[in-house]
PDB file of C-alpha atoms in Angstrom:
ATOM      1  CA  UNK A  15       1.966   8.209  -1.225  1.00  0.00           C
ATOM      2  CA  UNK A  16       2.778   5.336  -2.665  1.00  0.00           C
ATOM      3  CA  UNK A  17       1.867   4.851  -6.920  1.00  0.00           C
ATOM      4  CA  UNK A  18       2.761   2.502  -9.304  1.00  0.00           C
ATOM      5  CA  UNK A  19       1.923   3.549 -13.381  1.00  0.00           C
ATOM      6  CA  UNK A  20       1.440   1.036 -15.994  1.00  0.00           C
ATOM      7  CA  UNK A  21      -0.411   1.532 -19.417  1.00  0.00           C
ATOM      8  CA  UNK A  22      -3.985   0.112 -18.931  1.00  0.00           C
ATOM      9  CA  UNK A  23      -4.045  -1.495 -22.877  1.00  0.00           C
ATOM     10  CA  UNK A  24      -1.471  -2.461 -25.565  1.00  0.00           C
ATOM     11  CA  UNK A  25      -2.181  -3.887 -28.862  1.00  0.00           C
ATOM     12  CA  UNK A  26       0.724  -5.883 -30.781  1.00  0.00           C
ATOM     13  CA  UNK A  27       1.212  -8.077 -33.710  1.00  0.00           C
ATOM     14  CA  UNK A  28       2.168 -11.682 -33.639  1.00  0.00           C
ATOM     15  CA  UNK A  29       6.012 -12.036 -34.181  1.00  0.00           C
ATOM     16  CA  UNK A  30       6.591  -8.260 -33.072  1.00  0.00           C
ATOM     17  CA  UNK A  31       7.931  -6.383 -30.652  1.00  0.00           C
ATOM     18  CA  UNK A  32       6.216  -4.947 -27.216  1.00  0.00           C
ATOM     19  CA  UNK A  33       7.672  -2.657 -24.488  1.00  0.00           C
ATOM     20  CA  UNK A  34       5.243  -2.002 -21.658  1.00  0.00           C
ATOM     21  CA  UNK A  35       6.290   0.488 -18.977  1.00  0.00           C
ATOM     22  CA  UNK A  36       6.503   0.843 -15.554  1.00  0.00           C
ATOM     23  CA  UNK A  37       6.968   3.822 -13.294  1.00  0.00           C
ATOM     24  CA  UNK A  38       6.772   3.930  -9.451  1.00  0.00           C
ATOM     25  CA  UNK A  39       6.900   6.008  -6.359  1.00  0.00           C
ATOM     26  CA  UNK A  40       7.474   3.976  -3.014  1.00  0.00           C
ATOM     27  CA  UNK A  41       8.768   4.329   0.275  1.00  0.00           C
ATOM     28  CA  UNK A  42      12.070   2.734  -0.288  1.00  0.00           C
ATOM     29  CA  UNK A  43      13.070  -0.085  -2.653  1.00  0.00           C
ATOM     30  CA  UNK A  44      13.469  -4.032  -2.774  1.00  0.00           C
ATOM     31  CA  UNK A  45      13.179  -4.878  -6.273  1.00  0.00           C
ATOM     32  CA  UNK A  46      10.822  -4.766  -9.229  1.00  0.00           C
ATOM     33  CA  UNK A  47       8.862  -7.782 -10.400  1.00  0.00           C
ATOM     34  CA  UNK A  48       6.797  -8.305 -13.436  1.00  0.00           C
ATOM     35  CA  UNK A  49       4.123 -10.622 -13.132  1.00  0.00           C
ATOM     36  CA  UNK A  50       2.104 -11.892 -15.923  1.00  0.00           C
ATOM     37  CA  UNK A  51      -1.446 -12.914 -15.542  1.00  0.00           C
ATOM     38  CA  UNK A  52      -3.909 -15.042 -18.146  1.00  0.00           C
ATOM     39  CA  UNK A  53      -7.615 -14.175 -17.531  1.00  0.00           C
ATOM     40  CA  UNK A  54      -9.104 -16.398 -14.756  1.00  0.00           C
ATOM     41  CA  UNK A  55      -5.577 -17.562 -13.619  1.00  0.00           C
ATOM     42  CA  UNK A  56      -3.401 -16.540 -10.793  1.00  0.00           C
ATOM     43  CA  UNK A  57      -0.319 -14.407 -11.676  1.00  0.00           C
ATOM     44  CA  UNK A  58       3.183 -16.159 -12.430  1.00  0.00           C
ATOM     45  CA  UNK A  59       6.462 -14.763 -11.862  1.00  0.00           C
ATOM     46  CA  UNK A  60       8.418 -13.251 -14.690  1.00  0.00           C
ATOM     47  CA  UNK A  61      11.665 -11.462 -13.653  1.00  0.00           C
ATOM     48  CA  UNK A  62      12.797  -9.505 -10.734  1.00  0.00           C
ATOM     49  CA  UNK A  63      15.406  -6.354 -10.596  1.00  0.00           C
ATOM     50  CA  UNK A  64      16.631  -4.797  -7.705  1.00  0.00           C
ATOM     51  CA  UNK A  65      19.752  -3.330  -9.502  1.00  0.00           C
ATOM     52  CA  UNK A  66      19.821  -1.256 -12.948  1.00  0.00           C
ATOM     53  CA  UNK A  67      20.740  -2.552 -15.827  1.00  0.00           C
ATOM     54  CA  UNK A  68      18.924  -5.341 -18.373  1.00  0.00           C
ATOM     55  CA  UNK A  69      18.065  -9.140 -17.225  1.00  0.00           C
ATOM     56  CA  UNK A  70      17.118 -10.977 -20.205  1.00  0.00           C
ATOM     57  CA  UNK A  71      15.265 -14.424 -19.825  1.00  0.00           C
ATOM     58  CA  UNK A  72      14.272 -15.521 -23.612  1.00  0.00           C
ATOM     59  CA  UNK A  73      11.850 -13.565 -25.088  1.00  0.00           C
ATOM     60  CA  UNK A  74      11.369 -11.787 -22.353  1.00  0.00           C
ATOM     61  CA  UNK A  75      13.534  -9.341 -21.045  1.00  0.00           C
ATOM     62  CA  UNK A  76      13.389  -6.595 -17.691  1.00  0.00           C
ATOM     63  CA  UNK A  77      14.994  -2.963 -17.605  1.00  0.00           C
ATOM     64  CA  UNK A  78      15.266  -0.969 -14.656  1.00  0.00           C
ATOM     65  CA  UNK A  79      16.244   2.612 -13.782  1.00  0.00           C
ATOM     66  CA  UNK A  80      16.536   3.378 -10.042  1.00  0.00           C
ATOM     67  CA  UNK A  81      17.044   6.760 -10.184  1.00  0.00           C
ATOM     68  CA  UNK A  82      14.252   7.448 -12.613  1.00  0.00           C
ATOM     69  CA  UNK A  83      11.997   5.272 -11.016  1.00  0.00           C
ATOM     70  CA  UNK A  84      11.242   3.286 -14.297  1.00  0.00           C
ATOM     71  CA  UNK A  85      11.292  -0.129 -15.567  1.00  0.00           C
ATOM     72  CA  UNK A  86       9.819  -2.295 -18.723  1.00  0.00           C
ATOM     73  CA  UNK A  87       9.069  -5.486 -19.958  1.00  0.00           C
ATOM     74  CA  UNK A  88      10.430  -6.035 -23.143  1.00  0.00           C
ATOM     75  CA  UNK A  89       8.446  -8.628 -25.004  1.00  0.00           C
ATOM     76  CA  UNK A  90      10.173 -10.495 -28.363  1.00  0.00           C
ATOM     77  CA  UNK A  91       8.919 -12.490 -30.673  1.00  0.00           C
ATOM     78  CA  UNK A  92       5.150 -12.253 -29.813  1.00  0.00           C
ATOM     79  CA  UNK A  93       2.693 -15.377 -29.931  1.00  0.00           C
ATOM     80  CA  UNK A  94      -0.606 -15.440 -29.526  1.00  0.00           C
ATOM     81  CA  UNK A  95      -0.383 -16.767 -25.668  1.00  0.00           C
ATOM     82  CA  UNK A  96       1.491 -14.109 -24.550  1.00  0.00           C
ATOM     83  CA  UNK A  97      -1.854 -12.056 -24.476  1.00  0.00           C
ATOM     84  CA  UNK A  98      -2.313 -11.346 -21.035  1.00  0.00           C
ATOM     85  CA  UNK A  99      -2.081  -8.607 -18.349  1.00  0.00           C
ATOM     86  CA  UNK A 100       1.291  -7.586 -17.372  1.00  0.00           C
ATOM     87  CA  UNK A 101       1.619  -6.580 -13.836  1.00  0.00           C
ATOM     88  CA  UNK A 102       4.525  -4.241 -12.380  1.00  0.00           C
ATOM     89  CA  UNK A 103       4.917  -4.339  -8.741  1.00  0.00           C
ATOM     90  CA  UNK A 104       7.306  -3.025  -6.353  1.00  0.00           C
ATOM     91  CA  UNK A 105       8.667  -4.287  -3.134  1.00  0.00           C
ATOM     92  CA  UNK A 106       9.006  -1.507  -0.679  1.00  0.00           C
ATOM     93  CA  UNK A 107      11.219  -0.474   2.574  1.00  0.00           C
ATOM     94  CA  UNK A 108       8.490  -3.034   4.605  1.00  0.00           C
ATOM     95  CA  UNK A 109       8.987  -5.670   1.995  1.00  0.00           C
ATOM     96  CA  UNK A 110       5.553  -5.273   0.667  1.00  0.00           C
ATOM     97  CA  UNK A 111       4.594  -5.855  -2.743  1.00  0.00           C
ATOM     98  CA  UNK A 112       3.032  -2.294  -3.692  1.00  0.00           C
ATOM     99  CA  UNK A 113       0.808  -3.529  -7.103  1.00  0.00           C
ATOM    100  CA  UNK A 114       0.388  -1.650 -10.303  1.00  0.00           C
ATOM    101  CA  UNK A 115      -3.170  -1.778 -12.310  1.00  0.00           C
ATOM    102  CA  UNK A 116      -1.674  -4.124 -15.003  1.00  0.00           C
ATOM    103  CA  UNK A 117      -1.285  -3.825 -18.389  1.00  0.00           C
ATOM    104  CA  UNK A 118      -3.802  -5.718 -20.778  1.00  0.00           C
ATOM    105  CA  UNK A 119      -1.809  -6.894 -23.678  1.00  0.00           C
ATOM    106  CA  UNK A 120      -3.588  -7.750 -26.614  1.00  0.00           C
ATOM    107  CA  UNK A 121      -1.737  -9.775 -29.508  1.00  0.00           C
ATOM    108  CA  UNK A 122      -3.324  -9.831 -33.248  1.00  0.00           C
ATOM    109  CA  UNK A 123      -2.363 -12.459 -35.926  1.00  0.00           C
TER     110      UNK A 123
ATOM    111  CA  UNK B  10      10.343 -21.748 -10.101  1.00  0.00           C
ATOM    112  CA  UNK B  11       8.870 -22.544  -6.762  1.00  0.00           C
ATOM    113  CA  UNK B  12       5.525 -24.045  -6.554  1.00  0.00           C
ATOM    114  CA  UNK B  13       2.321 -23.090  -4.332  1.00  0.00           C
ATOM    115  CA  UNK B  14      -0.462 -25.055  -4.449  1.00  0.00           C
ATOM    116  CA  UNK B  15      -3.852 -24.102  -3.658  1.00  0.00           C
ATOM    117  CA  UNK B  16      -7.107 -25.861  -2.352  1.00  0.00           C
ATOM    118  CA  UNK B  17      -9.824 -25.903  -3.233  1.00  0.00           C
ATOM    119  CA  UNK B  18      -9.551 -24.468  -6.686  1.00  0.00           C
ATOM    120  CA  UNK B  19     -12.917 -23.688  -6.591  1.00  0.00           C
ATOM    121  CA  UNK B  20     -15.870 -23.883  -4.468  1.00  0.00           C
ATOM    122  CA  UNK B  21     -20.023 -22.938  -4.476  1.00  0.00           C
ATOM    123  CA  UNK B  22     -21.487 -22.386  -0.947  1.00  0.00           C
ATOM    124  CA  UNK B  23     -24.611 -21.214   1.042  1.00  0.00           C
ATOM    125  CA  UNK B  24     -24.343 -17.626   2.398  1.00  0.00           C
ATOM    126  CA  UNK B  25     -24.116 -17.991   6.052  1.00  0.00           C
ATOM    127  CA  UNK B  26     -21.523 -20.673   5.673  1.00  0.00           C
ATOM    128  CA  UNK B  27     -17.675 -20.934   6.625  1.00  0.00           C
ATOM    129  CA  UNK B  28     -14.953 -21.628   3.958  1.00  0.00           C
ATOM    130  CA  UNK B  29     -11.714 -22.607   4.423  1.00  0.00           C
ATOM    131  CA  UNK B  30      -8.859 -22.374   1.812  1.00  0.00           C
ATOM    132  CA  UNK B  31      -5.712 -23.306   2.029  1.00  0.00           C
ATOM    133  CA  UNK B  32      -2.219 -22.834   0.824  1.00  0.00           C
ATOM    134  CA  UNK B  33       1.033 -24.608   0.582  1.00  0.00           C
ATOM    135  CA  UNK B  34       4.241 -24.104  -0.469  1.00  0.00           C
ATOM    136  CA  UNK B  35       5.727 -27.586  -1.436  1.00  0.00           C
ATOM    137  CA  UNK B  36       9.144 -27.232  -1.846  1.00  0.00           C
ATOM    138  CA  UNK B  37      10.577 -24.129   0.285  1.00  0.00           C
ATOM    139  CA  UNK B  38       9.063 -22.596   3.533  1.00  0.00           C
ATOM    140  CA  UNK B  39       7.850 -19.568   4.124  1.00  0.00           C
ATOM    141  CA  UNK B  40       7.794 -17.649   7.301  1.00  0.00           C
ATOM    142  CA  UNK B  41       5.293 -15.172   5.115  1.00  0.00           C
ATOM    143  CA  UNK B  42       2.567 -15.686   3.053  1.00  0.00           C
ATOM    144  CA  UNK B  43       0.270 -13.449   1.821  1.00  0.00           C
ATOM    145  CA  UNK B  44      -3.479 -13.000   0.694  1.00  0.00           C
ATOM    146  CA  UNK B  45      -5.103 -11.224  -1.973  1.00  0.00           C
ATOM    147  CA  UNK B  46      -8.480 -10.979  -3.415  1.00  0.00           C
ATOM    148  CA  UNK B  47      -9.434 -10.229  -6.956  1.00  0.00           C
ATOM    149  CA  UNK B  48     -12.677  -9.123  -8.133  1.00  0.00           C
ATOM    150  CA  UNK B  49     -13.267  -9.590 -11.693  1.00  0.00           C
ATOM    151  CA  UNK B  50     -11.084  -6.838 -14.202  1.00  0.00           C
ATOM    152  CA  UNK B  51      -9.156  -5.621 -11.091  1.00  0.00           C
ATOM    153  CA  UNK B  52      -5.936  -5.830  -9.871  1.00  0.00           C
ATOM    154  CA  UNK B  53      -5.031  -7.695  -7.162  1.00  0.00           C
ATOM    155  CA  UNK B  54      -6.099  -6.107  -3.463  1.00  0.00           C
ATOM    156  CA  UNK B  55      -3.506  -7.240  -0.385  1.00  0.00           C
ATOM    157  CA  UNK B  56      -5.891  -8.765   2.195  1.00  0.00           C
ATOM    158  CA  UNK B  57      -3.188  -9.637   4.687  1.00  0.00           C
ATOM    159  CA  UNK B  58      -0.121 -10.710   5.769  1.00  0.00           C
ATOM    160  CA  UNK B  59       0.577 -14.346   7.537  1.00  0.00           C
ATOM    161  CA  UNK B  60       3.525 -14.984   9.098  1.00  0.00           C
ATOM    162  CA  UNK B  61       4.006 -18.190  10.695  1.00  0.00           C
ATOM    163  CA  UNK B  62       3.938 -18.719  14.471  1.00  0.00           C
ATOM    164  CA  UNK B  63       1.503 -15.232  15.057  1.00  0.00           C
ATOM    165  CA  UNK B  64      -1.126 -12.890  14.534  1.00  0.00           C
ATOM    166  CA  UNK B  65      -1.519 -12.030  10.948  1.00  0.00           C
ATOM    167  CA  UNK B  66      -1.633  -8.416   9.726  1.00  0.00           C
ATOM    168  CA  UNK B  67      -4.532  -7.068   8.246  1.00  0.00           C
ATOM    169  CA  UNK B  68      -5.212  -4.547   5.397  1.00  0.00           C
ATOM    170  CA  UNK B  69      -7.252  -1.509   6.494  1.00  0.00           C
ATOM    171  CA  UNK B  70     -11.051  -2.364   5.520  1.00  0.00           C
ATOM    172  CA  UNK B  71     -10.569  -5.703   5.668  1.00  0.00           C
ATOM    173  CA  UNK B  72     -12.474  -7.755   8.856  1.00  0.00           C
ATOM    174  CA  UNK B  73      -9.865 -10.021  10.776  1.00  0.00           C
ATOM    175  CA  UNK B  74     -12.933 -11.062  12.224  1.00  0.00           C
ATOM    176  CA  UNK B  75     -14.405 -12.280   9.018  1.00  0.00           C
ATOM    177  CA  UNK B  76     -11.178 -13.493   7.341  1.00  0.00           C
ATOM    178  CA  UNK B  77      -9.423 -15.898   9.284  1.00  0.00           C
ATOM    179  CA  UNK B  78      -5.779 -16.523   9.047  1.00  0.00           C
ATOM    180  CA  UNK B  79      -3.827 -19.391  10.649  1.00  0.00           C
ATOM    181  CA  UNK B  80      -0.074 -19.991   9.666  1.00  0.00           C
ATOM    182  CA  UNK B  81       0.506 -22.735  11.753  1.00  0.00           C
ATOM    183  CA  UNK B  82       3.746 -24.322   9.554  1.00  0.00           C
ATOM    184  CA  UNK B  83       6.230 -23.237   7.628  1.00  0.00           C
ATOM    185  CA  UNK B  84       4.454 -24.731   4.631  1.00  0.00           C
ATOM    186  CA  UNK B  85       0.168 -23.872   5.328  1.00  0.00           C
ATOM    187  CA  UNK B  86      -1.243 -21.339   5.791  1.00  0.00           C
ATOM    188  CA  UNK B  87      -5.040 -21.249   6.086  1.00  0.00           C
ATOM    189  CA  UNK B  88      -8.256 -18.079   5.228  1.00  0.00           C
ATOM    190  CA  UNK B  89     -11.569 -19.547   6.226  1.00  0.00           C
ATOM    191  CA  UNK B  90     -14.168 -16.731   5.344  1.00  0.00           C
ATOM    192  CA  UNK B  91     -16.946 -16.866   8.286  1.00  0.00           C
ATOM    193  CA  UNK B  92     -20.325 -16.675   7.564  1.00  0.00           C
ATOM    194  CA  UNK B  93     -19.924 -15.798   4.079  1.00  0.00           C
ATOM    195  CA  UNK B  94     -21.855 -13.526   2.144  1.00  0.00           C
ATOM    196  CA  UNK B  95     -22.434 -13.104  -1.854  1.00  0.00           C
ATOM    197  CA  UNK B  96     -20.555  -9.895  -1.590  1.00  0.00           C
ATOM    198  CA  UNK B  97     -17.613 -12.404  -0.555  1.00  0.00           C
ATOM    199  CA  UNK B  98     -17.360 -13.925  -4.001  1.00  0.00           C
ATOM    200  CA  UNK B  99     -14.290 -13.605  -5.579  1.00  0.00           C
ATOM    201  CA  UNK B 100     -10.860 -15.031  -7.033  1.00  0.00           C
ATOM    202  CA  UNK B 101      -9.012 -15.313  -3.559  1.00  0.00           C
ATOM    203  CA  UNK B 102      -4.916 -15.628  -3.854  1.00  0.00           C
ATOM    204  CA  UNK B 103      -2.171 -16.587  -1.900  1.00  0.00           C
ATOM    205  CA  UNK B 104       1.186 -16.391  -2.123  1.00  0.00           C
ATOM    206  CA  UNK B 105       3.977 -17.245  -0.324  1.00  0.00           C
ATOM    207  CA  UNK B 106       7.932 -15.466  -0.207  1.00  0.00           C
ATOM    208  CA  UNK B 107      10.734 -17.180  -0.488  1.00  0.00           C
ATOM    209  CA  UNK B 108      14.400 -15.702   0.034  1.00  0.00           C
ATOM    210  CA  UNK B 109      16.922 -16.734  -1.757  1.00  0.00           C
ATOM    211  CA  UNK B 110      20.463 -15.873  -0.814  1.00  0.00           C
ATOM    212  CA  UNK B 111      22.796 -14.956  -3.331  1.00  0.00           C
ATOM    213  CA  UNK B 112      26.326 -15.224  -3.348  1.00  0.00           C
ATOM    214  CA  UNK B 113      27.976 -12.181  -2.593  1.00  0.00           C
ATOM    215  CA  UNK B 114      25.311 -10.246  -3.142  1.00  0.00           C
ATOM    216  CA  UNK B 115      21.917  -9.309  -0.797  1.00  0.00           C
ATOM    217  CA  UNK B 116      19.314 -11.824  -0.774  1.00  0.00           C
ATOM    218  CA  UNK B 117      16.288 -11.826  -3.348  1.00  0.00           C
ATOM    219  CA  UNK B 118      13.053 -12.049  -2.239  1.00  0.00           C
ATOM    220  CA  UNK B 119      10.469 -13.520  -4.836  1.00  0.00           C
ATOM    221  CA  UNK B 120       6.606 -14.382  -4.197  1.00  0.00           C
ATOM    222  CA  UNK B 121       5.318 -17.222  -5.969  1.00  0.00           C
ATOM    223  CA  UNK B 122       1.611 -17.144  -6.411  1.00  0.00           C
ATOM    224  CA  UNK B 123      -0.565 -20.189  -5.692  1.00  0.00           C
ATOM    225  CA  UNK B 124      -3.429 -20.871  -8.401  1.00  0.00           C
ATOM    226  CA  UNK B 125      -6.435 -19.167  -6.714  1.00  0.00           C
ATOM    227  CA  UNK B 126      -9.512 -20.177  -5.178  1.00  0.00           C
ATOM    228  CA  UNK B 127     -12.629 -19.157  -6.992  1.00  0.00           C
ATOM    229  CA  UNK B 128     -15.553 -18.906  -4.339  1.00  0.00           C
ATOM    230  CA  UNK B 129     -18.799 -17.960  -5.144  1.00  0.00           C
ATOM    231  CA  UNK B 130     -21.650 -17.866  -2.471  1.00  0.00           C
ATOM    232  CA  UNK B 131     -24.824 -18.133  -3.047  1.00  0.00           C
TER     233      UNK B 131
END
C-alpha cells in the first residue's frame, strides 16, 4: 500500500531551528511537496522536489532522498506565524497527490 | 505562485438543500482540478478528480450521485452537494494543477489550493 509518515506534533522556540520529517511508500514517484496549513485556512504551497538534493527558499528549505524514501522541511529562523501544520505529500505513478497526516508545529516565545 | 479562488467562502443552509461551490483558477488553466474535504483536525480526504471536458473520477465511498462535478472550462470547475445533510458539513477544497515546463528538464507539476468553502447545514 501506499503510506506517507510525518510526526503528528513538534514544539520549537521562536528564532530556532525545526526539521520535520517525511517518509513515504508509493507506487512510483512525481515529486514531493510540502504544504503548510494555518488552522481554518486552506493549505499553501511550500516547495516541491522530484530530484535529491537541497532546494532552499528563505527560511525555508526542502531535502529529499529518493532512494531512502525520505524528505524534510527545514525551518530557520522561527516566528511565531510559522505555527501551523506541515503537510508532506507525494505525487505518485497516476499523478495523484498521496497526503501525509501533517505535522502540528507549535512555536513558543 | 498561482492563484485559485474559491466561492463562496462560506455558506449556512437547510438540510435538504443543494449547494454549489465553485472554483477558478485565474491565471493558468487546468485540465485537472481536484476536490477534497476536511473535517475538523484531519487531514485532507481526496473526494475526486475533475478533468475538464468529462466525467470526473470519484474516490471510493464517496456518492457521485451526491457530489456533483462539472468542469466545463479550463478555468471552473463546479461541486454542488445535493440534498445536503448535517453530516455534509465541512471545510470543502479545491485545487487545481498546473504544469510547468522546465527547460531541459521534465515538467513540474504543482497544485495550488483554492481558499476553501466552509459549509455547514443545518
Amino acid at each position: 500500500g501506499q503510506n506517507i509518515d510525518q510526526p503528528t506534533e513538534m514544539t520549537a522556540t521562536e528564532g530556532a531551528i525545526v526539521q520535520i520529517n517525511c517518509t513515504y511508500q508509493t507506487s512510483g514517484f512525481n515529486g514531493l511537496f510540502w504544504y503548510q496549513q494555518h488552522a481554518g485556512e486552506a493549505p499553501t504551497f511550500l516547495s516541491y522536489n522530484v530530484l535529491d538534493g537541497l532546494e532552499e527558499k528563505g527560511r525555508f528549505s526542502s531535502f529529499l532522498s529518493r532512494s531512502k524514501g525520505y524528505s524534510y522541511l527545514l525551518l530557520k529562523e522561527l516566528q511565531m506565524k510559522d505555527s501551523a501544520s506541515y503537510l508532506c505529500a507525494v505525487m505518485d505513478s497516476n499523478y495523484q497527490l498521496i497526503w501525509g497526516a501533517g505535522t502540528k508545529l507549535i512555536i513558543k516565545p | 505562485g498561482a492563484v485559485v479562488s474559491q466561492h463562496p467562502s462560506r455558506v449556512i443552509c437547510k438540510s435538504g438543500t443543494s449547494v454549489k461551490i465553485e472554483c477558478r483558477s485565474l491565471d493558468f488553466q487546468a485540465t485537472t482540478m481536484f476536490w477534497y474535504r476536511q473535517f475538523p483536525k484531519q487531514s485532507l480526504m481526496l473526494m475526486a478528480t475533475s478533468n475538464e471536458g468529462s466525467k470526473a473520477t470519484y474516490e471510493q465511498g464517496v456518492e457521485k450521485d451526491k457530489f456533483l462535478i462539472n468542469h466545463a472550462s479550463l478555468t471552473l470547475s463546479t461541486l454542488t452537494v445535493t440534498s445536503a445533510h448535517p453530516e455534509d458539513s465541512s471545510f470543502y477544497i479545491c485545487s487545481a494543477r498546473d504544469v510547468q515546463a522546465l527547460a531541459g528538464g521534465s515538467p513540474q507539476e504543482t497544485q495550488y489550493f483554492g481558499p476553501g468553502t466552509r459549509l455547514l447545514v443545518l
